[in-house]
Amino acid sequence: MQPGVRVGVIAGVVTIFLAAVGLIGNFTELNIIGEEVTFAQLMLVMIPLVAGFVATAPKVEAGELVTFTPQRAAMVGAVSGAVAGAVFGAFVVFVDAFGVERVRSVFLNVSPVLMDYLTSGRPALTAAAILTVISAIAGAAGATYRALPDAVRRPLGSAIWVTLLFGFLQRIVPIALDQLEVERDWLYSKITGGLTWVGAIVIALVAAGISVLKQQKGGAIRGAIVARRDRGAEGPRITPLSIVLMLVGLALVLIAPQVLGSVISDVLGTVMVFALLGLGLNIVVGYAGLLDLGYVFFFTLGAYSLALLTGATLNTFIGSSEPVISLNLNFYVAVPIVVVIAAVAGVLIGAPVLRLRGDYLALVTLGLGEMIVVLVTSPWLVPLVGGPQGMRDITSAAIGDFGFRDPRHFYYLALAFVALALFVSSRLASSRVGRAWTALREDEQVADAMGVSTTSYKLLAFAIGGAIGSVGGALFAVKIGSLTPASFQVLVSIQVLGIVILGGIGSLPGVITGSLVLVGLPGLLREFEEYRLLAYGAAVVAVMLLRPEGLVPNVRRSRELHEDELDQDRWVRDVVLDEGVAPTASPQGEGTG
Amino acid sequence: MSPALLEVDGVTKRFGGLSALNDLSFEVGEGEIVSVIGPNGAGKSTVFNVITGLYPPDEGDVRLRGQSIVGLSPNRITRAGIARTFQTVHLFPNMTVLENAMVGQHSRSKAGVFGAILRTPAVRREEEAIRERARECLDFFGSRLAGYRQDQPAFALSYANRRRLEMARALATDPTMMLLDEPTAGMNPSETLELRDHIVRMRDELGLTVLVIEHDMRVVKGVSDRVVACDYGRKLAEGTYDHVANDEQVIEAYLGRRHEELG
């Protein structure tokens, strides 16, 4: 019973926290499905539900895996839900007794509106009792969900989360559908803003159906992969199917902005700018293992040097003026120059901090990153970069008459540079240079003793990482067309580092995933803009605790782990064969090779 | 007379008030196998670290073929032809066995950033040559580091194989001189015997000069042309194994009669 109580208390505190930061009170009107299911309600139900699910996780006791019987699971779940509800109910009673206004003077979001919503006008104690009961039911439901057989649980799970995802994307999916001229009133209601019940049910059924199909086919596909590996195939095989899939994927990426409209294209453009920054930082942190907290330096450097090279003007109170240094180069001539400037700056920054390691390096780079922010804001450099007013009239990188300011055009420009950076990164990773970086990261002293010039390779990492990051800055300048110091804060460094860590340090697909999750999702869920950093922090903490290798770990390492498993499989099969209980070696997937 | 391959000339190294090395001098001639012996804390590993550039000496000089190598960074010294292993095994644990050995070839190859990105035919040939050379070095240890093991991460190796891989990696730097720091530490008797043969083969087959720190006297006896015994950072004796093993001071240092005398 104890785990149920503990998880319940945590869940209750989480609910109080969410209420206190306003995540419940501000979203009582955000309809997810019909008018009945709002985001606020979802949170009040989902938290105890998840608590019930977590509390009944099988655990290892005295070396044995202990699972709950369904009845006991439901009990434990109900208890944890009830505790969560009771803790939160106690908060409601406390606020009511202490006075909403007094609490509000500290916690701005604990408002009479929130209290009205939570109590529905009933006395606080009654409301607390109701919350407890609802939470207990939700907790029991969560526990029961875990106890369901896989065949039911998986489709049900995907039905729920896919439906909720579509509910949350209510500002985005309808726009995309409109763009495609697809009738969508049956799916998203124009009145409530959220999914209609019909739409929700259809989505849930489709998601469940796909999940069932995956379950049936998934085993066969996995078997085929194992069989093919067993035949000694080295590396990924190119099959007709994989070519078709790649072409379809490529086509989707290429037509995306046309289909998705300018709002989503705009978000994707930002995603790609951050992906470039992530790819650059990945070389410094992921490949060479140098923790750089001042990466905003290169972002800023790239943006401002591009602006100066391509004839942008300074914002002044009376209009605009020429900066003291101004060239009028074409964007495509300027970018290579920006890259060179950034690479040189990378070496200059790297040189004094080379002797530092780990935490010390992180602190010094943090300071260097802050310096450039101070520089672009300072009155001293106003004639050059405009100070707080910033710069404007930045080139749209036009080729002929085709400018890239429009988000749907910018997408392609950014895509080209991301593709190039991915290419460069992957080539470097699998080369003599990449090997030297890996050695440096794993053991600097030994790398040195094995003939790797640690100085040169650290500087090289700073230079190349900086160069890629500066392109991100240059593209950012083109994207928004004007620069103010507000865009260049230490926060950028942290965000980019978050992308690299979340995705999986040293992993290229990880960087892309990281940018999609940490930049793309918040961009799409505009309602939650205020809570972006909260979610950011929560996401990074969660990943570090639950999956420290990142969402999409470094391919090389995961492949190695996978091959170990295959070796084991092979060994087990050989032993079984030797002992004469031969299962027929599965020849599945023979035809696909 | 041409100078010996390696000359350690009056080297002193202090850590705070402690002299880890005290006016230590010895030479290693081309093609010799020389053992350095001495009790724990005698300064044996410090000599290695001074030779390979990890620590600068406070006094004295280290010369390779008559040229001073003091003040060069470790990677330059490796390039000059001195390879080493470490007392406690230091591999790149998350790189594969083959990649570990390939790192050794770093200073003998030159593909840079642009080569890596463009992957020109010359770069591809060089990469192939690096791989080939790394395989050769792993094959020096017979079947121990062969086959599927080469694609396993280094951390998956057994202890003895880690030691072998460290030596293979050092071999891959194409050295003229090999410094082995307690190569048989932690190995069982049969592995120790095998390793003794490897040390001799390094000289006989690969033409290397070997300087080895070793505690196992059977190995020292079996491989050494000459033995240098030290204690407290000073050289106690130098010469053939039999000469050093019968030296009064060396026996004292090992058996601790000095304490008796002082008492």
PDB file of C-alpha atoms in Angstrom, chain A residues 395-507:
ATOM      1  CA  THR A 395      18.771  40.659 -47.318  1.00  0.00           C
ATOM      2  CA  SER A 396      16.094  38.134 -48.183  1.00  0.00           C
ATOM      3  CA  ALA A 397      18.775  36.009 -49.846  1.00  0.00           C
ATOM      4  CA  ALA A 398      16.866  36.364 -53.099  1.00  0.00           C
ATOM      5  CA  ILE A 399      17.847  34.403 -56.157  1.00  0.00           C
ATOM      6  CA  GLY A 400      16.600  36.623 -58.958  1.00  0.00           C
ATOM      7  CA  ASP A 401      13.141  37.714 -57.815  1.00  0.00           C
ATOM      8  CA  PHE A 402      12.656  34.735 -55.537  1.00  0.00           C
ATOM      9  CA  GLY A 403      13.141  35.971 -51.977  1.00  0.00           C
ATOM     10  CA  PHE A 404      13.282  33.743 -48.926  1.00  0.00           C
ATOM     11  CA  ARG A 405      11.549  35.946 -46.373  1.00  0.00           C
ATOM     12  CA  ASP A 406       8.213  34.204 -46.879  1.00  0.00           C
ATOM     13  CA  PRO A 407       8.211  31.286 -44.390  1.00  0.00           C
ATOM     14  CA  ARG A 408       7.214  28.894 -47.143  1.00  0.00           C
ATOM     15  CA  HIS A 409      10.304  29.899 -49.134  1.00  0.00           C
ATOM     16  CA  PHE A 410      12.632  30.209 -46.170  1.00  0.00           C
ATOM     17  CA  TYR A 411      11.903  26.589 -45.370  1.00  0.00           C
ATOM     18  CA  TYR A 412      13.771  25.495 -48.498  1.00  0.00           C
ATOM     19  CA  LEU A 413      16.749  27.734 -47.862  1.00  0.00           C
ATOM     20  CA  ALA A 414      17.055  26.413 -44.302  1.00  0.00           C
ATOM     21  CA  LEU A 415      16.484  22.847 -45.456  1.00  0.00           C
ATOM     22  CA  ALA A 416      19.390  23.134 -47.878  1.00  0.00           C
ATOM     23  CA  PHE A 417      21.736  24.337 -45.155  1.00  0.00           C
ATOM     24  CA  VAL A 418      20.551  21.736 -42.643  1.00  0.00           C
ATOM     25  CA  ALA A 419      21.115  19.032 -45.235  1.00  0.00           C
ATOM     26  CA  LEU A 420      24.594  20.372 -45.884  1.00  0.00           C
ATOM     27  CA  ALA A 421      25.391  20.517 -42.159  1.00  0.00           C
ATOM     28  CA  LEU A 422      24.100  16.965 -41.694  1.00  0.00           C
ATOM     29  CA  PHE A 423      26.280  15.816 -44.555  1.00  0.00           C
ATOM     30  CA  VAL A 424      29.354  17.551 -43.174  1.00  0.00           C
ATOM     31  CA  SER A 425      28.702  16.240 -39.652  1.00  0.00           C
ATOM     32  CA  SER A 426      28.199  12.655 -40.696  1.00  0.00           C
ATOM     33  CA  ARG A 427      31.237  12.658 -42.970  1.00  0.00           C
ATOM     34  CA  LEU A 428      33.361  14.112 -40.192  1.00  0.00           C
ATOM     35  CA  ALA A 429      32.062  11.631 -37.632  1.00  0.00           C
ATOM     36  CA  SER A 430      33.151   8.658 -39.688  1.00  0.00           C
ATOM     37  CA  SER A 431      36.592   9.928 -40.568  1.00  0.00           C
ATOM     38  CA  ARG A 432      40.054  10.197 -39.136  1.00  0.00           C
ATOM     39  CA  VAL A 433      39.050  13.576 -37.727  1.00  0.00           C
ATOM     40  CA  GLY A 434      35.942  12.170 -36.048  1.00  0.00           C
ATOM     41  CA  ARG A 435      37.975   9.330 -34.594  1.00  0.00           C
ATOM     42  CA  ALA A 436      40.460  11.775 -33.141  1.00  0.00           C
ATOM     43  CA  TRP A 437      37.579  13.723 -31.558  1.00  0.00           C
ATOM     44  CA  THR A 438      36.080  10.589 -30.072  1.00  0.00           C
ATOM     45  CA  ALA A 439      39.438   9.633 -28.628  1.00  0.00           C
ATOM     46  CA  LEU A 440      39.814  13.148 -27.240  1.00  0.00           C
ATOM     47  CA  ARG A 441      36.371  12.952 -25.658  1.00  0.00           C
ATOM     48  CA  GLU A 442      36.946   9.547 -24.130  1.00  0.00           C
ATOM     49  CA  ASP A 443      40.390  10.224 -22.655  1.00  0.00           C
ATOM     50  CA  GLU A 444      42.245  13.370 -23.472  1.00  0.00           C
ATOM     51  CA  GLN A 445      45.584  12.378 -21.986  1.00  0.00           C
ATOM     52  CA  VAL A 446      45.659   9.029 -23.728  1.00  0.00           C
ATOM     53  CA  ALA A 447      44.594  10.575 -27.039  1.00  0.00           C
ATOM     54  CA  ASP A 448      47.551  12.902 -26.694  1.00  0.00           C
ATOM     55  CA  ALA A 449      49.854   9.982 -25.947  1.00  0.00           C
ATOM     56  CA  MET A 450      48.522   8.178 -29.051  1.00  0.00           C
ATOM     57  CA  GLY A 451      49.593  11.028 -31.284  1.00  0.00           C
ATOM     58  CA  VAL A 452      46.420  13.114 -31.470  1.00  0.00           C
ATOM     59  CA  SER A 453      47.304  16.760 -31.135  1.00  0.00           C
ATOM     60  CA  THR A 454      44.697  17.685 -28.557  1.00  0.00           C
ATOM     61  CA  THR A 455      45.244  21.399 -29.052  1.00  0.00           C
ATOM     62  CA  SER A 456      44.599  21.321 -32.779  1.00  0.00           C
ATOM     63  CA  TYR A 457      41.589  19.084 -32.517  1.00  0.00           C
ATOM     64  CA  LYS A 458      39.940  21.123 -29.798  1.00  0.00           C
ATOM     65  CA  LEU A 459      40.442  24.269 -31.835  1.00  0.00           C
ATOM     66  CA  LEU A 460      39.161  22.464 -34.901  1.00  0.00           C
ATOM     67  CA  ALA A 461      35.993  21.474 -33.040  1.00  0.00           C
ATOM     68  CA  PHE A 462      35.451  25.062 -31.892  1.00  0.00           C
ATOM     69  CA  ALA A 463      36.066  26.355 -35.415  1.00  0.00           C
ATOM     70  CA  ILE A 464      33.783  23.932 -37.247  1.00  0.00           C
ATOM     71  CA  GLY A 465      31.108  24.000 -34.572  1.00  0.00           C
ATOM     72  CA  GLY A 466      31.224  27.780 -34.595  1.00  0.00           C
ATOM     73  CA  ALA A 467      31.072  27.909 -38.376  1.00  0.00           C
ATOM     74  CA  ILE A 468      27.926  25.783 -38.518  1.00  0.00           C
ATOM     75  CA  GLY A 469      26.336  27.789 -35.702  1.00  0.00           C
ATOM     76  CA  SER A 470      27.087  31.047 -37.487  1.00  0.00           C
ATOM     77  CA  VAL A 471      25.180  29.815 -40.529  1.00  0.00           C
ATOM     78  CA  GLY A 472      22.260  29.269 -38.169  1.00  0.00           C
ATOM     79  CA  GLY A 473      22.606  32.890 -37.109  1.00  0.00           C
ATOM     80  CA  ALA A 474      22.839  34.106 -40.695  1.00  0.00           C
ATOM     81  CA  LEU A 475      19.681  32.221 -41.630  1.00  0.00           C
ATOM     82  CA  PHE A 476      17.919  33.557 -38.565  1.00  0.00           C
ATOM     83  CA  ALA A 477      18.745  37.083 -39.737  1.00  0.00           C
ATOM     84  CA  VAL A 478      17.305  36.350 -43.176  1.00  0.00           C
ATOM     85  CA  LYS A 479      14.239  34.773 -41.626  1.00  0.00           C
ATOM     86  CA  ILE A 480      13.184  37.685 -39.463  1.00  0.00           C
ATOM     87  CA  GLY A 481      14.699  40.472 -41.542  1.00  0.00           C
ATOM     88  CA  SER A 482      15.749  42.555 -38.572  1.00  0.00           C
ATOM     89  CA  LEU A 483      17.972  42.038 -35.550  1.00  0.00           C
ATOM     90  CA  THR A 484      17.626  43.198 -31.981  1.00  0.00           C
ATOM     91  CA  PRO A 485      19.766  42.082 -29.051  1.00  0.00           C
ATOM     92  CA  ALA A 486      16.647  40.603 -27.459  1.00  0.00           C
ATOM     93  CA  SER A 487      16.973  37.623 -29.784  1.00  0.00           C
ATOM     94  CA  PHE A 488      20.486  36.894 -28.597  1.00  0.00           C
ATOM     95  CA  GLN A 489      20.387  35.912 -24.965  1.00  0.00           C
ATOM     96  CA  VAL A 490      22.150  33.282 -22.910  1.00  0.00           C
ATOM     97  CA  LEU A 491      18.896  31.372 -23.119  1.00  0.00           C
ATOM     98  CA  VAL A 492      19.766  30.467 -26.710  1.00  0.00           C
ATOM     99  CA  SER A 493      22.875  28.630 -25.513  1.00  0.00           C
ATOM    100  CA  ILE A 494      20.803  26.714 -22.999  1.00  0.00           C
ATOM    101  CA  GLN A 495      18.105  25.903 -25.539  1.00  0.00           C
ATOM    102  CA  VAL A 496      20.601  24.570 -28.053  1.00  0.00           C
ATOM    103  CA  LEU A 497      22.339  22.514 -25.393  1.00  0.00           C
ATOM    104  CA  GLY A 498      18.913  21.213 -24.385  1.00  0.00           C
ATOM    105  CA  ILE A 499      18.322  20.143 -27.982  1.00  0.00           C
ATOM    106  CA  VAL A 500      21.612  18.267 -28.132  1.00  0.00           C
ATOM    107  CA  ILE A 501      21.098  16.572 -24.779  1.00  0.00           C
ATOM    108  CA  LEU A 502      17.453  15.707 -25.291  1.00  0.00           C
ATOM    109  CA  GLY A 503      18.095  14.213 -28.699  1.00  0.00           C
ATOM    110  CA  GLY A 504      21.131  12.239 -27.608  1.00  0.00           C
ATOM    111  CA  ILE A 505      24.623  13.660 -27.400  1.00  0.00           C
ATOM    112  CA  GLY A 506      26.607  12.950 -30.544  1.00  0.00           C
ATOM    113  CA  SER A 507      23.611  11.756 -32.519  1.00  0.00           C
TER     114      SER A 507
END
